[in-house]
GROMACS .gro file of C-alpha atoms in nm:
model
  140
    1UNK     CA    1   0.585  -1.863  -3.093
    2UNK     CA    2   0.586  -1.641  -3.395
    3UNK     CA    3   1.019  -1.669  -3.453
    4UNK     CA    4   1.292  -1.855  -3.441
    5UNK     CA    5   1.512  -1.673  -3.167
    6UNK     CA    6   1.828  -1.782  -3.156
    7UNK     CA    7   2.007  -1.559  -2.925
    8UNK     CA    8   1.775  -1.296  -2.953
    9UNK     CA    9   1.591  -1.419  -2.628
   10UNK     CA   10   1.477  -1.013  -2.587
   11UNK     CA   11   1.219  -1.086  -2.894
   12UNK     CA   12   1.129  -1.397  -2.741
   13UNK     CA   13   1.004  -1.263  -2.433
   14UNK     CA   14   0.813  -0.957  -2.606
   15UNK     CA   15   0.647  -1.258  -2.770
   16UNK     CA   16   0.570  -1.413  -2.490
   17UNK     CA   17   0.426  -1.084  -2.316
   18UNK     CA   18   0.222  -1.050  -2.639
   19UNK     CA   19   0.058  -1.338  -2.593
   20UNK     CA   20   0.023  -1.403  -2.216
   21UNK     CA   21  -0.100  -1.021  -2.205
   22UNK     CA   22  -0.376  -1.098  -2.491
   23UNK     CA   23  -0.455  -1.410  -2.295
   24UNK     CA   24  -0.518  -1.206  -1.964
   25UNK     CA   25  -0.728  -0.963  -2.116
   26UNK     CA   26  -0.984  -1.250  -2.215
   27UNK     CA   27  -0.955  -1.368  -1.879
   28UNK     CA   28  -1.086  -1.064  -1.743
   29UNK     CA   29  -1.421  -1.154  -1.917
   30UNK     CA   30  -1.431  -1.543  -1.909
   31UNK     CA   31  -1.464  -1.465  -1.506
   32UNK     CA   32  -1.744  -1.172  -1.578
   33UNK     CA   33  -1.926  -1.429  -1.767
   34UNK     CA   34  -1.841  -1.741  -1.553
   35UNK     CA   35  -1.878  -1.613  -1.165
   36UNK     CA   36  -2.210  -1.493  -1.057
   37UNK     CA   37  -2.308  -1.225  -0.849
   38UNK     CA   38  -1.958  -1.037  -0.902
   39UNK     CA   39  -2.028  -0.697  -0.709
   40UNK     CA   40  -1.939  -0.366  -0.905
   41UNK     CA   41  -1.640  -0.302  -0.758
   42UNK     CA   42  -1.532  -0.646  -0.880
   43UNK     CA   43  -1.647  -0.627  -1.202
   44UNK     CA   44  -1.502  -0.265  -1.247
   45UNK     CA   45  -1.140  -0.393  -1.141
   46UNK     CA   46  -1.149  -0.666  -1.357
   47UNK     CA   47  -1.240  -0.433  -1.699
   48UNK     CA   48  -0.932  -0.192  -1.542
   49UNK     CA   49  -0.704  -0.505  -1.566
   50UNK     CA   50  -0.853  -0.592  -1.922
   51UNK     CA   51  -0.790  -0.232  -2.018
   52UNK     CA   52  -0.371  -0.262  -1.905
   53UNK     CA   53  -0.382  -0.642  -2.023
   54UNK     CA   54  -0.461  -0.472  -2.391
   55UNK     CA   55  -0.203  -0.154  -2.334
   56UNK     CA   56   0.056  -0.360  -2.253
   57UNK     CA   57  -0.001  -0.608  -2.524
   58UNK     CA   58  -0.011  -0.349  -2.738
   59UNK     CA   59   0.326  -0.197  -2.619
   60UNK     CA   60   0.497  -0.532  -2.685
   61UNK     CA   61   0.364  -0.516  -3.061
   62UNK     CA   62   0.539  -0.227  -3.111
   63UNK     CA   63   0.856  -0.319  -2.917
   64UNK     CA   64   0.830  -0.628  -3.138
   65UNK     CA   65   0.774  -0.443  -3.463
   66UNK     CA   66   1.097  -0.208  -3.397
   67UNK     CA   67   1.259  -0.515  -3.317
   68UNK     CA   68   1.221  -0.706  -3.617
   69UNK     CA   69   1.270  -0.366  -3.856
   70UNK     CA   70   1.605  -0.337  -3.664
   71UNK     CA   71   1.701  -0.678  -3.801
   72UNK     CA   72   1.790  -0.774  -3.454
   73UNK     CA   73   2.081  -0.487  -3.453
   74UNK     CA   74   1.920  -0.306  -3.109
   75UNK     CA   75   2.156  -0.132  -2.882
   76UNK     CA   76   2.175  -0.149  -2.491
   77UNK     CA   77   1.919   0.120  -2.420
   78UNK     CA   78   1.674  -0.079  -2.593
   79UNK     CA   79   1.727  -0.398  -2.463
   80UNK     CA   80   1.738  -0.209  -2.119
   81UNK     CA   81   1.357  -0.090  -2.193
   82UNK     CA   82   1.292  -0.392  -2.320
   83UNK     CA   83   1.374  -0.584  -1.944
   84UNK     CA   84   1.237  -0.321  -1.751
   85UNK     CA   85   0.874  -0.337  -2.014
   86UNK     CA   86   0.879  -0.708  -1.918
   87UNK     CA   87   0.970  -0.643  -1.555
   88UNK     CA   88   0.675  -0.430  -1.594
   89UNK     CA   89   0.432  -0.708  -1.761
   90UNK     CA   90   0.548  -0.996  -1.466
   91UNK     CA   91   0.464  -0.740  -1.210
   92UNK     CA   92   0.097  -0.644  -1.369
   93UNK     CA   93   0.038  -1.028  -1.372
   94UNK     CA   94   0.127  -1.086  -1.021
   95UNK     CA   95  -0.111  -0.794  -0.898
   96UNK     CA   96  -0.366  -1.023  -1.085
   97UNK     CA   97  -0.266  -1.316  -0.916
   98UNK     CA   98  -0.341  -1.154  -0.557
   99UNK     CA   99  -0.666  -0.994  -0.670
  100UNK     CA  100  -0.790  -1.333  -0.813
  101UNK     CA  101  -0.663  -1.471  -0.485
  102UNK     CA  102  -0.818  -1.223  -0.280
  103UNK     CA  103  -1.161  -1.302  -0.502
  104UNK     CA  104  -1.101  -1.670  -0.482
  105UNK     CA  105  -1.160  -1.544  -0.029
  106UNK     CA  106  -1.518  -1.379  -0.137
  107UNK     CA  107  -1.853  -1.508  -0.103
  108UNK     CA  108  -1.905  -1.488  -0.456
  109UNK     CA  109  -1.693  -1.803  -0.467
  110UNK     CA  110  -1.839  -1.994  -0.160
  111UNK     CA  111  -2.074  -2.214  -0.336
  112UNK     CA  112  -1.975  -2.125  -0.679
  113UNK     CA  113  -1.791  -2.447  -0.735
  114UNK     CA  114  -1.723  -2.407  -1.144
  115UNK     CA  115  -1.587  -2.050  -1.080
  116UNK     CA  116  -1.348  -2.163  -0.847
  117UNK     CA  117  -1.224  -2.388  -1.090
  118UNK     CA  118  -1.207  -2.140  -1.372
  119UNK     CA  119  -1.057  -1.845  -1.131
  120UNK     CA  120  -0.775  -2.109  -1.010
  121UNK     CA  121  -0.754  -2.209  -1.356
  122UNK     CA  122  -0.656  -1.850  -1.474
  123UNK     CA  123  -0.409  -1.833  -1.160
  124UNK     CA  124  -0.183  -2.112  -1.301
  125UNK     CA  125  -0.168  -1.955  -1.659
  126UNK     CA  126  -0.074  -1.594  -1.520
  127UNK     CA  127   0.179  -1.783  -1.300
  128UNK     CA  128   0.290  -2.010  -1.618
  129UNK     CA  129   0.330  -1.665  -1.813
  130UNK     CA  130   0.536  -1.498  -1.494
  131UNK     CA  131   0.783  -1.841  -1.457
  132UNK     CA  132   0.811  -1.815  -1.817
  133UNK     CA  133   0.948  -1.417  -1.856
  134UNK     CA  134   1.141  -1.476  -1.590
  135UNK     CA  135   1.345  -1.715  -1.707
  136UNK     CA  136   1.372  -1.593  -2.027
  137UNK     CA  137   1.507  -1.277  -1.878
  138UNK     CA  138   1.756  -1.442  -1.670
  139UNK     CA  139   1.890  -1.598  -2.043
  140UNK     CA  140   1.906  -1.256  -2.171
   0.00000   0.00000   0.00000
């Protein structure tokens, strides 16, 4: 966490999707360089994820950055974008849930026991980082 909130839960979760988003992107590669035999079709998917992991990390900079220069004085349109960007963000992370999911079926995986463990691994933080907007949204 980069601020103290206070009620300004908004900035909280554009932190959060900063973060999580960032954290995503890497993941993208830590399974290139982890699984073996990933078929290009695979491997192509996973650099389009890292490629809207980084927009959308990006997009919460700048949310974050008008934010702050704001002082925290934002009106209802913007905190309206700001809930649908993060609606946005949870629903990019749960289409990478199901495709790691859906890889987690292949034969890639079969015998691939450390893979497994990395791919299930980067489940639970996508699904830490959707429980957490979530529930920062509901506070909002």
């Amino acid at each position: 966490m980069q601020f103290y909130y206070g009620d300004q839960n908004y900035l909280r979760v554009l932190d959060e999707v900063e973060f999580w988003k960032r954290q995503e992107a890497e993941h993208t590669t830590v399974i290139q360089e982890v699984v073996s035999n990933l078929d290009a079709a695979t491997i192509n998917q996973l650099k389009k994820f890292e490629l809207k992991f980084n927009q959308t990390e990006q997009k919460a900079v700048q949310l974050i950055e008008t934010v702050v220069r704001s002082q925290g004085q934002i009106n209802q349109s913007m905190t309206q974008y700001i809930m649908e960007f993060t609606r946005y963000a949870i629903q990019e992370s749960e289409q990478f849930v199901q495709f790691l999911n859906d890889l987690l079926t292949r034969p890639q995986l079969a015998k691939d026991l450390v893979g497994k463990v990395v791919v299930n691994h980067i489940i639970r933080e996508s699904e830490y980082f959707i429980g957490i907007a979530q529930t920062i949204m509901y506070q909002c």
